[in-house]
CSV table of C-alpha atoms and ligand atoms in Angstrom, one decimal:
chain,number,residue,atom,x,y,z
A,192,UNK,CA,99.3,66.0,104.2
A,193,UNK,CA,99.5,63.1,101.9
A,194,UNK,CA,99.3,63.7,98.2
A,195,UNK,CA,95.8,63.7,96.7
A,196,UNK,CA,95.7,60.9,94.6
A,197,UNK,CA,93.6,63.5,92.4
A,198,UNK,CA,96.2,65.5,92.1
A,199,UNK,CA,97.9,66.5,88.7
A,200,UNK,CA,100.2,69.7,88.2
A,201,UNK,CA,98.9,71.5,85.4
A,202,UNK,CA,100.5,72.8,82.2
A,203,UNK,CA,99.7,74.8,79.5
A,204,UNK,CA,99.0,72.3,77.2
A,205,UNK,CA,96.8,70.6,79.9
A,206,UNK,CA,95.1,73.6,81.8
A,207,UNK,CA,92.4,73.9,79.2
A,208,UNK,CA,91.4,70.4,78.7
A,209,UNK,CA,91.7,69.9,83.1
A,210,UNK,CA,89.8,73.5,83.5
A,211,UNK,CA,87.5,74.0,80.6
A,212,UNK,CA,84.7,73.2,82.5
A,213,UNK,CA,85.2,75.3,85.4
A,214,UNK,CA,82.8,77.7,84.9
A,215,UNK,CA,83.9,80.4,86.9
A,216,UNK,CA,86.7,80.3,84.6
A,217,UNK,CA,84.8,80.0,81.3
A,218,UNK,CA,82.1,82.8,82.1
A,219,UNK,CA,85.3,85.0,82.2
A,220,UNK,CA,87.7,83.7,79.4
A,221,UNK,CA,85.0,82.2,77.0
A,222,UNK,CA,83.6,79.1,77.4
A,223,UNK,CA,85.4,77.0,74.3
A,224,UNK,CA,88.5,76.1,76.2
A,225,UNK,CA,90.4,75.3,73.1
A,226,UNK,CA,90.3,79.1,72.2
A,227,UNK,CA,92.4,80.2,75.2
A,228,UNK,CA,95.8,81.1,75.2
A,229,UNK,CA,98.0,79.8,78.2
A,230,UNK,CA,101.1,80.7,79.7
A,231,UNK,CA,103.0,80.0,82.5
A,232,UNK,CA,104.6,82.9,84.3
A,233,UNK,CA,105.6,82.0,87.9
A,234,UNK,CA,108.5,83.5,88.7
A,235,UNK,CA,108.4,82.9,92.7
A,236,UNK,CA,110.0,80.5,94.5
A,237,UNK,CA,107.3,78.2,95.1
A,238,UNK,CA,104.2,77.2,92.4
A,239,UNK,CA,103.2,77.1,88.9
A,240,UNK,CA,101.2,80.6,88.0
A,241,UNK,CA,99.4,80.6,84.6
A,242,UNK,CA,98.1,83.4,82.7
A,243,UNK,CA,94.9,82.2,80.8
A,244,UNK,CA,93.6,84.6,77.8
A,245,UNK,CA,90.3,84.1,75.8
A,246,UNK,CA,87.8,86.2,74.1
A,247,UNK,CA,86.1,87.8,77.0
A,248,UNK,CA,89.1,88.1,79.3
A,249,UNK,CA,91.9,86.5,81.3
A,250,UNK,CA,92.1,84.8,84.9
A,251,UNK,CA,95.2,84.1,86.6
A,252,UNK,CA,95.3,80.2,87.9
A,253,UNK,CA,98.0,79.5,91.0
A,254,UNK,CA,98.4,75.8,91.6
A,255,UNK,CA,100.9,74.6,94.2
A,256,UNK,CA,103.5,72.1,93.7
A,257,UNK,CA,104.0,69.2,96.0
A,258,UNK,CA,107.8,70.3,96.4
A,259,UNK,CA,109.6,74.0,96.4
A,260,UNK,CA,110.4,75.2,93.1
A,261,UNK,CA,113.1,76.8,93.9
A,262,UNK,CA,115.0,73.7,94.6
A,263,UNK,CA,113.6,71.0,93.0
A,264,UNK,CA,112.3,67.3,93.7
A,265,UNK,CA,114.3,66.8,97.0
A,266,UNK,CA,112.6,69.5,99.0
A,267,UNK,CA,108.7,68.5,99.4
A,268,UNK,CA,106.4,70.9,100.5
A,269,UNK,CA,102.6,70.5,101.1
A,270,UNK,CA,100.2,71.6,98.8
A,271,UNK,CA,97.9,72.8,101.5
A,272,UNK,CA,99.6,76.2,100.7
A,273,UNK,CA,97.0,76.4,98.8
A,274,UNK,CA,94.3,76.1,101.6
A,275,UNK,CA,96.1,78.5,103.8
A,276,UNK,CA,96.5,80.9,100.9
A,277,UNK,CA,92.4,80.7,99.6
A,278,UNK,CA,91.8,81.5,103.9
A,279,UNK,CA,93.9,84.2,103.8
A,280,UNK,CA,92.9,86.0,101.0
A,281,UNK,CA,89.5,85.8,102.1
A,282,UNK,CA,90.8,87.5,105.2
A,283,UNK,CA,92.5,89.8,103.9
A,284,UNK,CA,89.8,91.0,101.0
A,285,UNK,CA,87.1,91.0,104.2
A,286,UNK,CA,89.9,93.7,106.2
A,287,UNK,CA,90.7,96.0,103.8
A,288,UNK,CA,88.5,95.2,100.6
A,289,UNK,CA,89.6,95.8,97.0
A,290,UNK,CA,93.9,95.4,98.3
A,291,UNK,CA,94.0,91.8,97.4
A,292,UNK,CA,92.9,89.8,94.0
A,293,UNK,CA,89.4,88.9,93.6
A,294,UNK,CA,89.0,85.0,93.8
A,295,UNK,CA,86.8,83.1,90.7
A,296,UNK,CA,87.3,79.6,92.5
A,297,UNK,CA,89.1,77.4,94.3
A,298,UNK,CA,90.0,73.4,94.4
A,299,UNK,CA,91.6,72.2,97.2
A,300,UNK,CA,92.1,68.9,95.8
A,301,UNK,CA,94.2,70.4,92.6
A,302,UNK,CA,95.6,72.8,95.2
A,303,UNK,CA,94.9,75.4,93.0
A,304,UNK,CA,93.0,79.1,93.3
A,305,UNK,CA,91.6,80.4,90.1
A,306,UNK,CA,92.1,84.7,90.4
A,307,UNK,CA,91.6,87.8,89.1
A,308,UNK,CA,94.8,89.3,86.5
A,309,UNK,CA,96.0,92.2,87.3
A,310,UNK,CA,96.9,94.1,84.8
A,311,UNK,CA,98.5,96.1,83.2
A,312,UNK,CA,100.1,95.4,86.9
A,313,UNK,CA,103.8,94.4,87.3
A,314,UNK,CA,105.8,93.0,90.5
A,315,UNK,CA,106.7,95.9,92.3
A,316,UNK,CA,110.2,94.8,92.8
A,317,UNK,CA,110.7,95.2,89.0
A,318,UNK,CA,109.1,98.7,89.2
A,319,UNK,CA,111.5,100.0,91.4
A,320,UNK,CA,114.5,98.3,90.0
A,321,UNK,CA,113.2,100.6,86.6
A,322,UNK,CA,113.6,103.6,88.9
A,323,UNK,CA,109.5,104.3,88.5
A,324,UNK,CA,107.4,105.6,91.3
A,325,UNK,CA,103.7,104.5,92.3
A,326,UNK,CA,101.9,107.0,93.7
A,327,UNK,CA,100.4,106.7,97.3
A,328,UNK,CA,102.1,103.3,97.6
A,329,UNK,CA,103.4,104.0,101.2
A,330,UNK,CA,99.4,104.8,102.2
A,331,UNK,CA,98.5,101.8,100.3
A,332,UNK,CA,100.9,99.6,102.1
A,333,UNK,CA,100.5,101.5,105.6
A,334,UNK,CA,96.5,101.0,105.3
A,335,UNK,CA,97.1,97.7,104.3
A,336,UNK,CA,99.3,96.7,107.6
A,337,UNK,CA,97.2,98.6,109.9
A,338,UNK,CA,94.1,97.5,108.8
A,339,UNK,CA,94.9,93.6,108.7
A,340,UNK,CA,97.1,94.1,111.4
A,341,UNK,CA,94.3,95.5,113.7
A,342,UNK,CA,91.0,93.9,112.3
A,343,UNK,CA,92.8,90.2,112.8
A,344,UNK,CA,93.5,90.7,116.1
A,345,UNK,CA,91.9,90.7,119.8
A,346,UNK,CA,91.6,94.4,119.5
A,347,UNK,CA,89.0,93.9,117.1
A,348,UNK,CA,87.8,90.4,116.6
A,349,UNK,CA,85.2,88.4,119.1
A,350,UNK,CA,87.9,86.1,121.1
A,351,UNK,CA,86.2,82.6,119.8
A,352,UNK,CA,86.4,83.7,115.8
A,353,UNK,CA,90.0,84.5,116.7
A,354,UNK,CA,91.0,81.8,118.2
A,355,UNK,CA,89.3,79.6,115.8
A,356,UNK,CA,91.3,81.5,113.1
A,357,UNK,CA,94.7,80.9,114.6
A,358,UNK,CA,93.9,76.8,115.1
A,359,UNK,CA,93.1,76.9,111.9
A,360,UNK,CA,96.5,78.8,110.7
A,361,UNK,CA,98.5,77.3,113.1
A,362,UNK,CA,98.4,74.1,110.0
A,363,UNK,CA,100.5,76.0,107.8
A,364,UNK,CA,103.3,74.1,109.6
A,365,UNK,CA,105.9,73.5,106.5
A,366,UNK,CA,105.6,77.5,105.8
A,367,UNK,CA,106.2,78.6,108.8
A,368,UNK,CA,109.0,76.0,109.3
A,369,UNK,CA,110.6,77.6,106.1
A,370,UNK,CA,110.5,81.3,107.9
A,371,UNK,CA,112.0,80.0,111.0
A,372,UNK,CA,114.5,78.4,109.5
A,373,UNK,CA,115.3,80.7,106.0
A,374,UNK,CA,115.0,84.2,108.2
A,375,UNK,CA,115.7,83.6,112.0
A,376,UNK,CA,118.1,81.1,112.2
A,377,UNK,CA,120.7,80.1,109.1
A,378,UNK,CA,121.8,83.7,108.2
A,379,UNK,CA,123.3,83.7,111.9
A,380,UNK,CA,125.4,80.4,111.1
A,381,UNK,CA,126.9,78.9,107.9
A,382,UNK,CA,123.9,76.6,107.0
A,383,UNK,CA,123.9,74.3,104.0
A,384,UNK,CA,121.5,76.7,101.6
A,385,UNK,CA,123.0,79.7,102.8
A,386,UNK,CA,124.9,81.9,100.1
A,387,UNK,CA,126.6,85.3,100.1
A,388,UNK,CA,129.0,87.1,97.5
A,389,UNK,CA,132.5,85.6,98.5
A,390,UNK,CA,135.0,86.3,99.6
A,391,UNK,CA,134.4,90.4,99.5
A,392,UNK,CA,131.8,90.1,102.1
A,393,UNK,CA,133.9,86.9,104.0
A,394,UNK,CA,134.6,89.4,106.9
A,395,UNK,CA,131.4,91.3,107.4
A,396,UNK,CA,129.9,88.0,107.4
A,397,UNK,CA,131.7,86.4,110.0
A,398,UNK,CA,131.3,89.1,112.1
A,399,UNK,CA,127.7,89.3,112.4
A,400,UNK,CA,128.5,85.6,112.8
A,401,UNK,CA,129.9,86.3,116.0
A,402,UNK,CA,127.7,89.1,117.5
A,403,UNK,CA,126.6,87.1,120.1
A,404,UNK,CA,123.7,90.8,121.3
A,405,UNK,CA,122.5,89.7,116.9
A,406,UNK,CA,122.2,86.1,117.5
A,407,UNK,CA,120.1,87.0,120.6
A,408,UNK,CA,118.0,89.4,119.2
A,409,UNK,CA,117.4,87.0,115.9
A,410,UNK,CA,116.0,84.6,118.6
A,411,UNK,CA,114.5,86.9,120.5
A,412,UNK,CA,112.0,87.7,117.4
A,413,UNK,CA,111.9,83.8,116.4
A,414,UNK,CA,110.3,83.3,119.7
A,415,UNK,CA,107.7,86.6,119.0
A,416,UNK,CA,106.9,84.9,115.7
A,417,UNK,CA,106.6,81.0,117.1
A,418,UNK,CA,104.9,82.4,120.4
A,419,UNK,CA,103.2,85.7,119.8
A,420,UNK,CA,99.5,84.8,117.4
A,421,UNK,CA,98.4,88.2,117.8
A,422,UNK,CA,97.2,88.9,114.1
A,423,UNK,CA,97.0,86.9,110.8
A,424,UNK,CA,100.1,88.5,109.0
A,425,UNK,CA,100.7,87.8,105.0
A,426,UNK,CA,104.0,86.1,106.4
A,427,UNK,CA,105.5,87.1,103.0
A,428,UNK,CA,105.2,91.0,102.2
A,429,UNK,CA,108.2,91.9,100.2
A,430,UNK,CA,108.6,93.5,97.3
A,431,UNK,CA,107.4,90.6,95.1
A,432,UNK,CA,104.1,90.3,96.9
A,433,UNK,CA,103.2,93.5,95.5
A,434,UNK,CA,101.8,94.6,92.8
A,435,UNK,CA,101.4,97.9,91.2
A,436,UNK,CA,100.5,100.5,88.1
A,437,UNK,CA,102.4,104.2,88.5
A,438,UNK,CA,99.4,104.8,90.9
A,439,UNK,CA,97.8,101.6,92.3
A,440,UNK,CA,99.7,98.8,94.6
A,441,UNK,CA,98.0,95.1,95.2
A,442,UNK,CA,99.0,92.6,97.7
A,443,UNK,CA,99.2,89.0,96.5
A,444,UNK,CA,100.6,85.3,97.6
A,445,UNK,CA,99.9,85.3,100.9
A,446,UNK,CA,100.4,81.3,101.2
A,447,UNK,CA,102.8,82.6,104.6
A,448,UNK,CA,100.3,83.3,106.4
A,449,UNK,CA,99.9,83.1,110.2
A,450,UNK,CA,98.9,84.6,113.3
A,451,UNK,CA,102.0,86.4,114.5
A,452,UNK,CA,103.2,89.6,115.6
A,453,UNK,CA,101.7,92.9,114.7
A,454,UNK,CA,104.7,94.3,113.4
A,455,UNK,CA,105.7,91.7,111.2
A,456,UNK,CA,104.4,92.4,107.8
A,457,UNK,CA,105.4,95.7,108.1
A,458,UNK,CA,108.7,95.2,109.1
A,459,UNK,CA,109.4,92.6,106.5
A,460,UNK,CA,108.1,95.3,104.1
A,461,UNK,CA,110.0,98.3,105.5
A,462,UNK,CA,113.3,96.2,105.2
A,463,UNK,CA,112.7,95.5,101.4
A,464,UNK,CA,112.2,99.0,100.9
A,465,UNK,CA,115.5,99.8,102.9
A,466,UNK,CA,117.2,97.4,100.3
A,467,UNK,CA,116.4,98.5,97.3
A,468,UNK,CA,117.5,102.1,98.4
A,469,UNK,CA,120.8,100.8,98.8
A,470,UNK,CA,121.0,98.7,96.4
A,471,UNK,CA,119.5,101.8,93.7
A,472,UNK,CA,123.2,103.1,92.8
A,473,UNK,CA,123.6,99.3,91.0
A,474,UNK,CA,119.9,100.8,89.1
A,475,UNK,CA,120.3,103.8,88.3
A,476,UNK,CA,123.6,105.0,86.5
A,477,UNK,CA,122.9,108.9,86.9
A,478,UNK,CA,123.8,110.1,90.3
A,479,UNK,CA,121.1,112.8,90.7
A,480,UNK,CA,118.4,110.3,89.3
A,481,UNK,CA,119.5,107.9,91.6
A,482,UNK,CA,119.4,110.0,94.8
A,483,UNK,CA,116.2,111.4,93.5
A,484,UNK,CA,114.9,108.0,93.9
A,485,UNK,CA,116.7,106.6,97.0
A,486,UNK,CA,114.8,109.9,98.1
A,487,UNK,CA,111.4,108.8,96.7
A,488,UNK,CA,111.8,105.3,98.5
A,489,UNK,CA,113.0,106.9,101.6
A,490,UNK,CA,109.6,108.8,101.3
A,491,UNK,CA,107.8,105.9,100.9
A,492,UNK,CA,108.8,104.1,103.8
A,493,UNK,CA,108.1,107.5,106.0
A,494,UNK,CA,104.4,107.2,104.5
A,495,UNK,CA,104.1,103.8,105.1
A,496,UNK,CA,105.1,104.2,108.7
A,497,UNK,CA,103.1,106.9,109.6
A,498,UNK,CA,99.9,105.6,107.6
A,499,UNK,CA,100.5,102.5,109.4
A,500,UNK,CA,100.5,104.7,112.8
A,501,UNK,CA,97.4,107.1,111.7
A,502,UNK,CA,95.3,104.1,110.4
A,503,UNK,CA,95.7,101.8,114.0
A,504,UNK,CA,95.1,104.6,115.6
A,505,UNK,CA,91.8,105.6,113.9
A,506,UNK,CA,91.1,102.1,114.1
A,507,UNK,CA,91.7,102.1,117.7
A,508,UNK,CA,89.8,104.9,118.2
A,509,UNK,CA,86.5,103.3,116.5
A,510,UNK,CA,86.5,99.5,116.1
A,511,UNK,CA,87.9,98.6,119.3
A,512,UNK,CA,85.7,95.8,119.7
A,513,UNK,CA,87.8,92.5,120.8
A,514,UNK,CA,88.4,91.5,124.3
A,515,UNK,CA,92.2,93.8,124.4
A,516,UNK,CA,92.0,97.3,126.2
A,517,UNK,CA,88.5,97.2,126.5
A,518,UNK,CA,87.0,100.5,126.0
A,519,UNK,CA,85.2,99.6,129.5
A,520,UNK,CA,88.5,100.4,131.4
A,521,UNK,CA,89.3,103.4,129.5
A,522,UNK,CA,86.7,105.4,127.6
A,523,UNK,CA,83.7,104.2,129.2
A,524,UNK,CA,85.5,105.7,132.6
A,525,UNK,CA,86.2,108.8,130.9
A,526,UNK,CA,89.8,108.2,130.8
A,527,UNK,CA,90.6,108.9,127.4
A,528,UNK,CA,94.4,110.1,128.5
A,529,UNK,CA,95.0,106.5,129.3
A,530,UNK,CA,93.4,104.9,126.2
A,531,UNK,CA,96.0,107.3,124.3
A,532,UNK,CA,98.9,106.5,126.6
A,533,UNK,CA,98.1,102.4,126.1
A,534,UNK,CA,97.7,103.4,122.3
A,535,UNK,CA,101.2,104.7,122.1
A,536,UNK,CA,102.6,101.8,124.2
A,537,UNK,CA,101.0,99.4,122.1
A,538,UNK,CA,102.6,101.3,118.9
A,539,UNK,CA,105.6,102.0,120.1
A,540,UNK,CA,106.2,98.0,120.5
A,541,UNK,CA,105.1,97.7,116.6
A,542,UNK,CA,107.4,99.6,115.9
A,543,UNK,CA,110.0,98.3,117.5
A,544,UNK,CA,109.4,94.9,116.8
A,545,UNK,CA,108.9,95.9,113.0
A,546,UNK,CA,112.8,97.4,112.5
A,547,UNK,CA,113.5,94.3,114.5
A,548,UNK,CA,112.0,92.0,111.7
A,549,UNK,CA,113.3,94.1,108.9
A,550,UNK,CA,117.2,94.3,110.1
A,551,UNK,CA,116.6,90.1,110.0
A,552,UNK,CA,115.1,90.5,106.8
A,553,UNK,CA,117.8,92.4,105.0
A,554,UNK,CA,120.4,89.8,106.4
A,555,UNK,CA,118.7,86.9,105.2
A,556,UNK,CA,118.3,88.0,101.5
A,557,UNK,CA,121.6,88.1,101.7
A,558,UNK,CA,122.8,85.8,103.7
A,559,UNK,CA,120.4,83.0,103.5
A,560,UNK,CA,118.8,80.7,100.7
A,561,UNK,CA,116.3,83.6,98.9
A,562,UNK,CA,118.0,86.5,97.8
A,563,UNK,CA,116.0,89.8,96.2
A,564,UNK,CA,117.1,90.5,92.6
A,565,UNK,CA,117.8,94.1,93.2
A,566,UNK,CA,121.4,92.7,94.6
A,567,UNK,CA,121.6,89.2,92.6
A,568,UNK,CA,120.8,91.0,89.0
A,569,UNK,CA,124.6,93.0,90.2
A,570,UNK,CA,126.6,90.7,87.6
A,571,UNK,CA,129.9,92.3,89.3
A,572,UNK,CA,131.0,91.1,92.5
A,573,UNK,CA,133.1,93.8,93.3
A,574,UNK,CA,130.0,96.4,92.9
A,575,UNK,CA,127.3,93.9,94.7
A,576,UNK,CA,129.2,93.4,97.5
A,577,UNK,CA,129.4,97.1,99.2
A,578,UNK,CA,126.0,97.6,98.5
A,579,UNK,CA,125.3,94.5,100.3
A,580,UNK,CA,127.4,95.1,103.4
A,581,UNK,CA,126.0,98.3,103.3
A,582,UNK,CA,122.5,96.7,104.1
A,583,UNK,CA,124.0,93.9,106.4
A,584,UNK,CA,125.4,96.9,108.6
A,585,UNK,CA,122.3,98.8,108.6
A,586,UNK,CA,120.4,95.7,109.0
A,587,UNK,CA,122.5,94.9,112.2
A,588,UNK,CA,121.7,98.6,113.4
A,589,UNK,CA,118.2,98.3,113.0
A,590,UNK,CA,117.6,94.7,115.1
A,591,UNK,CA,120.0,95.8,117.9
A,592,UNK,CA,119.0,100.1,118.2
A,593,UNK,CA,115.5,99.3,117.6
A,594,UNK,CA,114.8,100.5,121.0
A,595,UNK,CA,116.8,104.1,120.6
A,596,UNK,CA,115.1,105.1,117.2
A,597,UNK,CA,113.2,108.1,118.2
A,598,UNK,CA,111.1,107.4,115.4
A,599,UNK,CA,111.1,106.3,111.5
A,600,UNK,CA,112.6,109.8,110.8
A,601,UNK,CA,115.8,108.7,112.4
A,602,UNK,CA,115.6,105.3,110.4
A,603,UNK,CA,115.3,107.1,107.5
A,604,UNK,CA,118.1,110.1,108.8
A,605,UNK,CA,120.1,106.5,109.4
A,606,UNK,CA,119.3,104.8,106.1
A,607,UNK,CA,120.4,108.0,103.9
A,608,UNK,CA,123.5,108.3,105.7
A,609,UNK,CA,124.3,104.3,104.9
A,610,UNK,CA,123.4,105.4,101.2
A,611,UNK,CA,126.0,108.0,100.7
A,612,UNK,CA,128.5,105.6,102.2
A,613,UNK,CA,129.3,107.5,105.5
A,614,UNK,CA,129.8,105.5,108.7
A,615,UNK,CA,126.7,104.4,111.0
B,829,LIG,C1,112.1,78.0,100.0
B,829,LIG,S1,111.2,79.4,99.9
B,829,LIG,C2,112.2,80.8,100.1
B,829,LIG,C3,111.5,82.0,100.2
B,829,LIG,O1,110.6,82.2,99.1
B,829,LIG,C4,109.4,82.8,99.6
B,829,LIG,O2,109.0,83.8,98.8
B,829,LIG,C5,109.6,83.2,101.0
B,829,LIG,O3,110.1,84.5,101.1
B,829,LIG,C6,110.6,82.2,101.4
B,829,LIG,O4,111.4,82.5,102.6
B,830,LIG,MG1,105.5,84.4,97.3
């Protein structure tokens, strides 16, 4: 898309002046723009996020760039993020209401969504590198995955609403792009952006390198996230797309978003989890406090799994309303024993394909261009870089035994073993 000519990043000095007359805005700030305070706070690697602060409250405004932040001038990037973004947020507040922030307004032209401010909310990637709990995050999350999961896909929706839904998301062209290329394919070779803590992980490195079975399997879910439109997914659900209290998570930026597989949010999710476990001993000094907590994010992704399982299934069971195992050739014949038996078929792929997507996950944010802080903030090398082969390995484990997990348990049995250091 060609550059609005209407277009003008904003900045705090200019926000108030350019927005003041919003008045979604001002019924919530105060409506003399020149008594709000303005900052910017994006910390992402993508847009400008402001926090705006008045007399009768404070909104959050996201405005795109026309390039990626994280890089600069030299690598463009459409502002329709924005648009895609705005849709899926909609989406997402319509299947499971309250998880996502409340939109105030939106201008496509400006690229930018005026939201609800969480607070006294913080990333959640920063609340486990603190070593805090949230409570009921892993149903939170779980609930979250099934529900968009299931309610954006032909087992619920009416066929020409879906397919509506994924011409319209199959735009978000440049995003996408940026996932094929950032997670499927340069951690398998030595691209240009790629980075990795050198030269203690040179070897490990250059092994996966050479796994032909990894290279496969990376392609082998490129191809289920290019070919398979089989739900709307966030596209982006780690650890800082989440935000959280001790006992409340949100879901934000969901400018990835596309129809892809069913597994992919969670698995993206699951393998951020799995990270920061490993990466806790760099956290935490104390050994018991640490293990106390590996333990606690161990539980977390056991909840999240089997929330994820519980809530499809009870979705399954009552909003089965889309054109996919129609409850015509099951229930309706009295065949409830097949119904179940498709159920678990149709879950037992999720699964699969979701430790699939998070072993590729946990080698590109180390590997790739976009690293995760719980292994970047590691000043020394020597420390960083056993934690990190330590979630390559497991990583590798997960894309290519996806298939002989008997279940998350044996993830998790896998993942606590990797922790303490012992061979996989
Ligand atoms: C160039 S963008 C790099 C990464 O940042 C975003 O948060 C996505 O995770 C993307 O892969
Ligand atoms: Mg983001």
């Amino acid at each position: 898309m060609a550059l609005s000519e209407d277009y003008q990043a904003l900045s705090p000095e200019t926000l108030g002046a350019r927005l003041g007359g919003v008045e979604a805005l001002a019924s919530r700030i105060g409506p003399d723009a020149s008594a709000w305070s303005v900052r910017e706070v994006g910390d992402g690697n993508l847009n400008l996020v402001f926090i705006v602060e008045g007399p009768k409250g404070a909104a959050i405004v996201k405005q795109a760039l026309p390039y990626v932040r994280l890089v600069g001038e030299s690598w463009p990037l459409p502002l329709t993020r924005a648009f895609f973004e705005y849709h899926a947020l909609t989406r997402q507040a319509a299947r499971d209401p309250g998880r996502v922030p409340e939109i105030f307004h939106y201008d496509e032209a400006q690229a930018l969504i005026v939201m609800e401010y969480l607070s006294p909310h913080i990333i959640l990637r920063q609340q486990m590198m603190a070593g805090r709990r949230v409570a009921g995050l892993g149903r939170t999350l779980g609930e979250f995955c099934a529900r968009t999961a299931f309610r954006g896909s032909d087992l619920s929706m009416q066929a020409p609403d879906k397919k509506a839904d994924v011409a319209l998301f199959s735009g978000n062209v440049e995003l996408c792009d940026i996932t094929e290329n950032l997670v499927f394919t340069d951690p398998y070779f030595d691209a240009e952006m790629n980075r990795h803590t050198a030269p203690q992980l040179d070897g490990v490195v250059a092994e996966l390198r050479r796994d032909e079975h990894l290279k496969i399997a990376a392609q082998h879910f490129k191809r289920a996230f290019t070919a398979r439109a089989e739900t709307m997914c966030h596209g982006d659900l780690h650890t800082g797309s989440i935000m959280v209290t001790d006992d409340q998570a949100r879901i934000i930026d969901p400018e990835f978003a596309f129809y892809g597989p069913m597994g992919f949010d969670a698995g993206m999710l699951i393998g951020n989890y799995l990270m920061a476990c490993l990466a806790m001993p760099a956290h935490v000094a104390d050994d018991a406090a640490c293990t106390a907590y590996q333990d606690w994010l161990l539980d977390v992704v056991g909840e999240t799994w089997a929330t994820f399982a519980g809530e499809f299934s009870r979705l399954w069971h009552t909003e089965r309303t889309g054109i996919l195992y129609a409850r015509t050739l099951y229930e309706d014949q009295g065949d409830h024993l097949a119904s179940e038996a498709a159920l678990r078929e149709v879950l037992g792929e999720i699964f699969r394909d979701a430790m699939g997507f998070a072993g590729i996950e946990m080698h590109r944010r180390i590997l790739g261009l976009a690293h995760i802080a719980e292994f970047d903030s590691i000043e020394d090398p020597d420390v960083r870089a056993p934690l990190e082969e330590k979630a390559l390995r497991l990583g590798r484990t997960l894309v290519l035994s996806r298939a002989g997990f008997a279940g998350i348990d044996q993830v998790i049995a896998t993942t606590r073993i990797a922790a303490r250091g012992e061979a996989q």
